[in-house]
Amino acid sequence: MPVEIIMPKLGLTMTEGQIVEWKIKEGESIRKGDILFVLETEKVTYDVESPGDGILAKILIQEGKSVPVGTVVGYLARPGEDVSGLSPAGLPAAGQASSDRETPPCPPETQEVVPPGSEEGPQGRIKASPLAKKTAAANYVDLRTVKGTGSGGRILRSDVEAELGRKKSGADIPAMPAATDEDRLVPFSGMRRAIAKKMLASKVETAQTYMSVTVDAGNVMEYREALLPLIEEQYGVRATITDLMMKITASAIRMHPIINTRWTDKGLLYLKDVHMGMAMALNEGLIVPVIRNIHDKGLGQIARDRSDLIRKGKENRFLPDDISGSTFTLSAMGMYGIEQFTSNINLPENAILAVGAIIDKPVAQNGAVVIRPVMTITLSYDHRAIDGAEAGKFMRTLKSFIEKPIRILA
Amino acid sequence: MASKTRVTIIGGGIGGYPAAIRAARMGAAVTLIEKDVLGGTCLNRGCIPTKALLHAGEVVHTMQESEIFGISCKGYAVDFAAVAKRKDTVVKQLRIGVESLLKTKKIRMIKGTATFKDASTLRILETEEELASDRILIATGSSPSRLKFEGADGPDVLDSTRMLELTELPGSIVIIGGGVIGVEFAQIFSRLGVRVTILEAMENLIPGFDGEIAQALEKSLEGAGIDIMTRASVTGISHNAGGNDVRFRIDGKESTVTGDKVVMAVGRRPEMAGLGVERIGLATEKGALKVDEFMQTSVPHIYAAGDVTGGIMLAHMAAAESECAIRNALGEKRPMSYRTVPGCIYTSPEVAGVGLTEEAARERYKDVEIGRFPFFACGKALVINRTAGIVKIVSEKKYKEVLGVHIIGPRATDMIAEAVLGMSLEMTVEELAEAIHPHPTLTEAIAESAMTLHGGAIHMP
């Protein structure tokens, strides 16, 4: 019997995935562990390995299609195994040619496979009326962005129209200018859509306020230098300034629990543990992998975790659980020489720290001008939950910890 | 333990008793006041008894056409007293059913007439008992309207209620009003051998229904031997030994038609007699209680549902409104939607429609498409020898949303439910055409009608 290749579930929140690329063609052979196809969710792209040795007998879901988790996307067969009668459910296809008939089976050209109970269509499991779906398609409205007011949250035409109304006046999508040789349209990836949605929500749904402070980074650099060989020996990784900044920031957050909160409908949720998100750039876009329980970890472990996460990111091996659940995020732009910048709060968190580059600058010290390595850090915080005074106290603690890192041992 | 919300419902008809059951299910302490019998107009003086009589007519018709099926039914006789008795038996059985449902739900029933003492207190006129309530639902229904002209109060001029009390068949009747009630009475008595004339003031019978369907019904009733005069306004009735001469005018020309009985079937009006709504300042409009989309009256804790709120007076709409009203009264907040209220007429062929008529759709949308499929092309219709009629679908061109479905034909009133469900889910023509309809059934006519707008019907050239 051919083996079903299914859309895997990568983490708790994944409901559907898009096949970005089949790495081999129908009829080609593959070994267990080789990359069979690449999938993309809203959050990650992921290489799916072959479950065994064999031949890719049938591709049911073509590239570019999104299907729910658990959907059969293809079949793996042994060489010579007959797969002509396979249907999406793995049962003989209806009207299968009997042995004395020469009817070739139709290839399922762009077949959608939908498990019972879900709604058909390119959106997968989205409860929407047929009319709402058609209205959305005709007006380029992503149903995932529409709030349904029908029974059980079902999206109705009026909901799609309301979404259209929220768009800029002149809801009709302007006609594309005629493409020239220089212009090219790159369709949005799931990740780009997710980034856009999150960034916009961050700006629209929070009362973002900013405060900056310039700190002396001399001791941070010294500490890192001193600890580098120890950590390298024990953990096999080189600790970075960012690792140290994450460690120090986590210690400051523990002193100011208001920073580690979440805005909810019922009230302000104080989170016990600190899970530090670190903004990371991939070729496809921005992602925020998470170092869990960072407050319980030493610098070496943090450096190891960070290094593992970066490797996973480069290899497209993030699981959704690696990139969700952060309670506070740190974004560092030192590698680009950026002196000072602000970051958008990573919802549903209440604050984010933007860490600039360490730059030698003349500063006044004991009545004399000296050159010191300084760094400007900027906190973006949701003023609905965190008052300026609270943010200020946190930044004061953070500055004192950065300038004298030994204090975090107190 | 928190004390239960005290809900009082005035009226035990289809707008009242389901609300009482719902309120009890939702945990309220419920009292239902009914001055007459449970079941209201629908069960006692409307839907149910008329359907019982119509079915008797259908049995007669089956006898008459039995030769087609190779069965001889010569020598049958209509005993109208027995027909009326059977109707009463059905009504009584259903009434007992309603009563036991209410008892099971521990709903207190008071037989009496309610009047408002103040906005939260009702008095029962017969017993002088006073009831304090947290929430009140008024569902007092409606009564037959009467036109005023010379002779309108004659002894042989009967409304629908009194027509249903007849135990002897008249030789001939003249029905004033060709709406739903008028055409059903025409069908009942014509089938039982009575000579029937309908006088309708408007251009078509059954105003409000799709024009094409209304005209098809008119032809069908005329084919069954019923005389129909449209654009006819009645000017007076003279009662004499030979019967009742009904004078009417068409385009300025006066004529007369004679009948043993005259049926006044000119609609119904909201019933609020004795309620004392003016005493507590309840807003009214055109003689009906004014409610908002949540079925709330101008007094916040008082709700109203059904015929007393005016508009289209239909039993299933009263039931839906009362469900909506009672849920809102007990803390929910859902508006009443009138987008998919079906209208049904139990003539032969039956008529049913939901959504926009062709006329209304053309007015509202620039581009509409009409799908039609005749029952003569439907296998099951031929099997049962009911091939008259069509299924008509109105859709808009842009997304092919189904705007209306109108059926004249066998079992139309049962079949319309599919369209109601589909339209409430915002279906388009595609879903209706592509849904697998069972074969052989009359419902295939719906699918085929949709197919005419979606690539073409199979069983039509």
PDB file of C-alpha atoms in Angstrom, chain B residues 144-318:
ATOM      1  CA  PRO B 144     -60.299  39.681  11.114  1.00  0.00           C
ATOM      2  CA  SER B 145     -60.700  43.136   9.554  1.00  0.00           C
ATOM      3  CA  ARG B 146     -64.072  44.233   8.238  1.00  0.00           C
ATOM      4  CA  LEU B 147     -64.704  46.684   5.440  1.00  0.00           C
ATOM      5  CA  LYS B 148     -67.423  49.217   6.012  1.00  0.00           C
ATOM      6  CA  PHE B 149     -70.073  49.505   3.336  1.00  0.00           C
ATOM      7  CA  GLU B 150     -73.831  49.056   3.131  1.00  0.00           C
ATOM      8  CA  GLY B 151     -74.804  45.536   4.204  1.00  0.00           C
ATOM      9  CA  ALA B 152     -71.371  44.644   5.547  1.00  0.00           C
ATOM     10  CA  ASP B 153     -72.937  43.580   8.837  1.00  0.00           C
ATOM     11  CA  GLY B 154     -75.560  41.300   7.260  1.00  0.00           C
ATOM     12  CA  PRO B 155     -76.256  37.899   8.823  1.00  0.00           C
ATOM     13  CA  ASP B 156     -74.648  35.995   5.967  1.00  0.00           C
ATOM     14  CA  VAL B 157     -71.486  38.101   5.854  1.00  0.00           C
ATOM     15  CA  LEU B 158     -68.953  35.964   7.705  1.00  0.00           C
ATOM     16  CA  ASP B 159     -65.311  36.409   8.556  1.00  0.00           C
ATOM     17  CA  SER B 160     -62.805  33.556   8.465  1.00  0.00           C
ATOM     18  CA  THR B 161     -63.533  32.582  12.075  1.00  0.00           C
ATOM     19  CA  ARG B 162     -67.224  32.151  11.451  1.00  0.00           C
ATOM     20  CA  MET B 163     -66.656  30.373   8.140  1.00  0.00           C
ATOM     21  CA  LEU B 164     -64.727  27.736  10.024  1.00  0.00           C
ATOM     22  CA  GLU B 165     -67.679  27.178  12.329  1.00  0.00           C
ATOM     23  CA  LEU B 166     -69.979  26.137   9.479  1.00  0.00           C
ATOM     24  CA  THR B 167     -71.317  22.612   9.716  1.00  0.00           C
ATOM     25  CA  GLU B 168     -73.314  22.770   6.499  1.00  0.00           C
ATOM     26  CA  LEU B 169     -72.050  23.586   3.053  1.00  0.00           C
ATOM     27  CA  PRO B 170     -73.607  26.672   1.421  1.00  0.00           C
ATOM     28  CA  GLY B 171     -74.566  26.366  -2.231  1.00  0.00           C
ATOM     29  CA  SER B 172     -72.484  29.362  -3.252  1.00  0.00           C
ATOM     30  CA  ILE B 173     -70.134  31.875  -1.659  1.00  0.00           C
ATOM     31  CA  VAL B 174     -68.724  35.244  -2.623  1.00  0.00           C
ATOM     32  CA  ILE B 175     -65.310  35.964  -1.166  1.00  0.00           C
ATOM     33  CA  ILE B 176     -64.311  39.595  -0.730  1.00  0.00           C
ATOM     34  CA  GLY B 177     -60.534  39.656  -0.828  1.00  0.00           C
ATOM     35  CA  GLY B 178     -58.210  37.532  -2.936  1.00  0.00           C
ATOM     36  CA  GLY B 179     -55.317  37.363  -0.531  1.00  0.00           C
ATOM     37  CA  VAL B 180     -53.977  34.254   1.158  1.00  0.00           C
ATOM     38  CA  ILE B 181     -57.108  33.719   3.295  1.00  0.00           C
ATOM     39  CA  GLY B 182     -59.496  34.395   0.405  1.00  0.00           C
ATOM     40  CA  VAL B 183     -57.898  31.988  -2.061  1.00  0.00           C
ATOM     41  CA  GLU B 184     -57.619  29.219   0.526  1.00  0.00           C
ATOM     42  CA  PHE B 185     -61.312  29.505   1.365  1.00  0.00           C
ATOM     43  CA  ALA B 186     -62.054  29.536  -2.341  1.00  0.00           C
ATOM     44  CA  GLN B 187     -60.068  26.330  -2.756  1.00  0.00           C
ATOM     45  CA  ILE B 188     -61.714  24.627   0.255  1.00  0.00           C
ATOM     46  CA  PHE B 189     -65.295  25.293  -0.756  1.00  0.00           C
ATOM     47  CA  SER B 190     -64.814  24.882  -4.476  1.00  0.00           C
ATOM     48  CA  ARG B 191     -63.334  21.419  -3.961  1.00  0.00           C
ATOM     49  CA  LEU B 192     -66.296  20.499  -1.759  1.00  0.00           C
ATOM     50  CA  GLY B 193     -68.719  21.427  -4.545  1.00  0.00           C
ATOM     51  CA  VAL B 194     -69.615  25.015  -3.648  1.00  0.00           C
ATOM     52  CA  ARG B 195     -69.799  27.685  -6.372  1.00  0.00           C
ATOM     53  CA  VAL B 196     -67.199  30.313  -5.537  1.00  0.00           C
ATOM     54  CA  THR B 197     -66.560  33.894  -6.679  1.00  0.00           C
ATOM     55  CA  ILE B 198     -63.564  35.955  -5.579  1.00  0.00           C
ATOM     56  CA  LEU B 199     -63.620  39.748  -5.680  1.00  0.00           C
ATOM     57  CA  GLU B 200     -60.159  41.304  -5.388  1.00  0.00           C
ATOM     58  CA  ALA B 201     -59.545  45.043  -5.421  1.00  0.00           C
ATOM     59  CA  MET B 202     -55.949  44.833  -6.691  1.00  0.00           C
ATOM     60  CA  GLU B 203     -54.608  43.944 -10.142  1.00  0.00           C
ATOM     61  CA  ASN B 204     -53.654  40.408  -9.088  1.00  0.00           C
ATOM     62  CA  LEU B 205     -54.671  37.863  -6.494  1.00  0.00           C
ATOM     63  CA  ILE B 206     -52.335  37.313  -3.538  1.00  0.00           C
ATOM     64  CA  PRO B 207     -50.752  40.782  -3.536  1.00  0.00           C
ATOM     65  CA  GLY B 208     -47.206  40.702  -2.236  1.00  0.00           C
ATOM     66  CA  PHE B 209     -46.367  37.434  -3.952  1.00  0.00           C
ATOM     67  CA  ASP B 210     -44.424  37.296  -7.209  1.00  0.00           C
ATOM     68  CA  GLY B 211     -46.646  38.581 -10.024  1.00  0.00           C
ATOM     69  CA  GLU B 212     -45.961  35.733 -12.433  1.00  0.00           C
ATOM     70  CA  ILE B 213     -46.763  33.179  -9.741  1.00  0.00           C
ATOM     71  CA  ALA B 214     -49.920  35.061  -8.743  1.00  0.00           C
ATOM     72  CA  GLN B 215     -51.141  35.025 -12.340  1.00  0.00           C
ATOM     73  CA  ALA B 216     -50.407  31.319 -12.618  1.00  0.00           C
ATOM     74  CA  LEU B 217     -52.470  30.706  -9.474  1.00  0.00           C
ATOM     75  CA  GLU B 218     -55.309  32.798 -10.863  1.00  0.00           C
ATOM     76  CA  LYS B 219     -55.377  30.706 -14.052  1.00  0.00           C
ATOM     77  CA  SER B 220     -55.261  27.522 -12.055  1.00  0.00           C
ATOM     78  CA  LEU B 221     -58.154  28.542  -9.775  1.00  0.00           C
ATOM     79  CA  GLU B 222     -60.182  29.680 -12.764  1.00  0.00           C
ATOM     80  CA  GLY B 223     -59.462  26.337 -14.387  1.00  0.00           C
ATOM     81  CA  ALA B 224     -60.929  24.675 -11.305  1.00  0.00           C
ATOM     82  CA  GLY B 225     -64.172  26.574 -11.849  1.00  0.00           C
ATOM     83  CA  ILE B 226     -63.713  29.526  -9.494  1.00  0.00           C
ATOM     84  CA  ASP B 227     -64.886  32.923 -10.787  1.00  0.00           C
ATOM     85  CA  ILE B 228     -62.313  35.614 -10.184  1.00  0.00           C
ATOM     86  CA  MET B 229     -62.794  39.352 -10.571  1.00  0.00           C
ATOM     87  CA  THR B 230     -59.754  41.529 -10.020  1.00  0.00           C
ATOM     88  CA  ARG B 231     -59.698  45.350  -9.717  1.00  0.00           C
ATOM     89  CA  ALA B 232     -63.144  44.907  -8.177  1.00  0.00           C
ATOM     90  CA  SER B 233     -64.163  47.212  -5.335  1.00  0.00           C
ATOM     91  CA  VAL B 234     -67.246  46.143  -3.419  1.00  0.00           C
ATOM     92  CA  THR B 235     -69.828  48.903  -2.914  1.00  0.00           C
ATOM     93  CA  GLY B 236     -72.557  47.118  -0.960  1.00  0.00           C
ATOM     94  CA  ILE B 237     -74.417  43.933  -0.114  1.00  0.00           C
ATOM     95  CA  SER B 238     -78.171  43.428  -0.257  1.00  0.00           C
ATOM     96  CA  HIS B 239     -79.528  40.555   1.772  1.00  0.00           C
ATOM     97  CA  ASN B 240     -82.704  39.012   0.276  1.00  0.00           C
ATOM     98  CA  ALA B 241     -84.592  35.764   0.097  1.00  0.00           C
ATOM     99  CA  GLY B 242     -82.537  34.530  -2.866  1.00  0.00           C
ATOM    100  CA  GLY B 243     -79.255  35.092  -1.064  1.00  0.00           C
ATOM    101  CA  ASN B 244     -76.900  38.045  -0.919  1.00  0.00           C
ATOM    102  CA  ASP B 245     -76.325  40.343  -3.868  1.00  0.00           C
ATOM    103  CA  VAL B 246     -72.821  41.708  -3.696  1.00  0.00           C
ATOM    104  CA  ARG B 247     -72.436  44.901  -5.730  1.00  0.00           C
ATOM    105  CA  PHE B 248     -68.962  45.731  -7.030  1.00  0.00           C
ATOM    106  CA  ARG B 249     -67.368  48.116  -9.485  1.00  0.00           C
ATOM    107  CA  ILE B 250     -64.651  47.382 -12.039  1.00  0.00           C
ATOM    108  CA  ASP B 251     -63.246  50.377 -13.960  1.00  0.00           C
ATOM    109  CA  GLY B 252     -66.357  52.398 -13.042  1.00  0.00           C
ATOM    110  CA  LYS B 253     -68.756  49.680 -14.248  1.00  0.00           C
ATOM    111  CA  GLU B 254     -71.044  48.253 -11.582  1.00  0.00           C
ATOM    112  CA  SER B 255     -71.996  44.549 -11.481  1.00  0.00           C
ATOM    113  CA  THR B 256     -73.572  42.145  -9.014  1.00  0.00           C
ATOM    114  CA  VAL B 257     -72.784  38.616  -7.943  1.00  0.00           C
ATOM    115  CA  THR B 258     -74.973  36.518  -5.660  1.00  0.00           C
ATOM    116  CA  GLY B 259     -73.958  34.084  -2.938  1.00  0.00           C
ATOM    117  CA  ASP B 260     -75.579  32.208  -0.045  1.00  0.00           C
ATOM    118  CA  LYS B 261     -72.743  33.382   2.109  1.00  0.00           C
ATOM    119  CA  VAL B 262     -70.308  36.266   1.773  1.00  0.00           C
ATOM    120  CA  VAL B 263     -66.797  35.826   3.162  1.00  0.00           C
ATOM    121  CA  MET B 264     -65.030  38.930   4.402  1.00  0.00           C
ATOM    122  CA  ALA B 265     -61.382  38.039   3.811  1.00  0.00           C
ATOM    123  CA  VAL B 266     -59.780  41.468   3.738  1.00  0.00           C
ATOM    124  CA  GLY B 267     -56.909  40.915   6.135  1.00  0.00           C
ATOM    125  CA  ARG B 268     -56.494  41.181   9.865  1.00  0.00           C
ATOM    126  CA  ARG B 269     -55.816  43.928  12.382  1.00  0.00           C
ATOM    127  CA  PRO B 270     -53.786  43.883  15.602  1.00  0.00           C
ATOM    128  CA  GLU B 271     -55.797  42.938  18.675  1.00  0.00           C
ATOM    129  CA  MET B 272     -55.237  45.020  21.816  1.00  0.00           C
ATOM    130  CA  ALA B 273     -58.770  45.301  23.164  1.00  0.00           C
ATOM    131  CA  GLY B 274     -58.869  45.806  26.914  1.00  0.00           C
ATOM    132  CA  LEU B 275     -55.101  45.722  27.302  1.00  0.00           C
ATOM    133  CA  GLY B 276     -54.884  49.382  28.333  1.00  0.00           C
ATOM    134  CA  VAL B 277     -51.661  50.105  26.444  1.00  0.00           C
ATOM    135  CA  GLU B 278     -52.471  53.821  26.478  1.00  0.00           C
ATOM    136  CA  ARG B 279     -52.496  53.700  30.293  1.00  0.00           C
ATOM    137  CA  ILE B 280     -48.770  52.906  30.394  1.00  0.00           C
ATOM    138  CA  GLY B 281     -47.814  54.954  27.344  1.00  0.00           C
ATOM    139  CA  LEU B 282     -46.918  52.131  24.954  1.00  0.00           C
ATOM    140  CA  ALA B 283     -46.239  53.626  21.531  1.00  0.00           C
ATOM    141  CA  THR B 284     -48.398  52.416  18.663  1.00  0.00           C
ATOM    142  CA  GLU B 285     -48.236  52.912  14.918  1.00  0.00           C
ATOM    143  CA  LYS B 286     -51.131  52.314  12.512  1.00  0.00           C
ATOM    144  CA  GLY B 287     -53.015  50.474  15.229  1.00  0.00           C
ATOM    145  CA  ALA B 288     -50.127  48.111  15.972  1.00  0.00           C
ATOM    146  CA  LEU B 289     -47.673  48.040  18.861  1.00  0.00           C
ATOM    147  CA  LYS B 290     -44.426  49.726  17.906  1.00  0.00           C
ATOM    148  CA  VAL B 291     -41.309  47.633  18.483  1.00  0.00           C
ATOM    149  CA  ASP B 292     -37.645  48.047  17.600  1.00  0.00           C
ATOM    150  CA  GLU B 293     -35.462  45.454  15.900  1.00  0.00           C
ATOM    151  CA  PHE B 294     -35.107  43.651  19.236  1.00  0.00           C
ATOM    152  CA  MET B 295     -38.905  43.391  19.590  1.00  0.00           C
ATOM    153  CA  GLN B 296     -38.780  45.854  22.479  1.00  0.00           C
ATOM    154  CA  THR B 297     -41.666  48.300  22.892  1.00  0.00           C
ATOM    155  CA  SER B 298     -41.290  51.899  23.992  1.00  0.00           C
ATOM    156  CA  VAL B 299     -41.339  50.632  27.599  1.00  0.00           C
ATOM    157  CA  PRO B 300     -37.987  48.888  28.103  1.00  0.00           C
ATOM    158  CA  HIS B 301     -39.094  45.763  29.987  1.00  0.00           C
ATOM    159  CA  ILE B 302     -42.129  45.168  27.761  1.00  0.00           C
ATOM    160  CA  TYR B 303     -41.689  43.274  24.508  1.00  0.00           C
ATOM    161  CA  ALA B 304     -44.186  42.377  21.802  1.00  0.00           C
ATOM    162  CA  ALA B 305     -44.298  39.783  19.043  1.00  0.00           C
ATOM    163  CA  GLY B 306     -46.575  38.461  16.348  1.00  0.00           C
ATOM    164  CA  ASP B 307     -49.646  40.000  14.737  1.00  0.00           C
ATOM    165  CA  VAL B 308     -50.072  42.653  17.439  1.00  0.00           C
ATOM    166  CA  THR B 309     -46.920  44.321  16.081  1.00  0.00           C
ATOM    167  CA  GLY B 310     -48.511  44.643  12.625  1.00  0.00           C
ATOM    168  CA  GLY B 311     -46.682  44.035   9.363  1.00  0.00           C
ATOM    169  CA  ILE B 312     -47.036  40.707   7.599  1.00  0.00           C
ATOM    170  CA  MET B 313     -49.145  38.476   9.813  1.00  0.00           C
ATOM    171  CA  LEU B 314     -47.851  34.939   9.588  1.00  0.00           C
ATOM    172  CA  ALA B 315     -47.736  32.237  12.228  1.00  0.00           C
ATOM    173  CA  HIS B 316     -44.111  31.275  11.625  1.00  0.00           C
ATOM    174  CA  MET B 317     -43.095  34.909  11.770  1.00  0.00           C
ATOM    175  CA  ALA B 318     -44.898  35.323  15.096  1.00  0.00           C
TER     176      ALA B 318
END
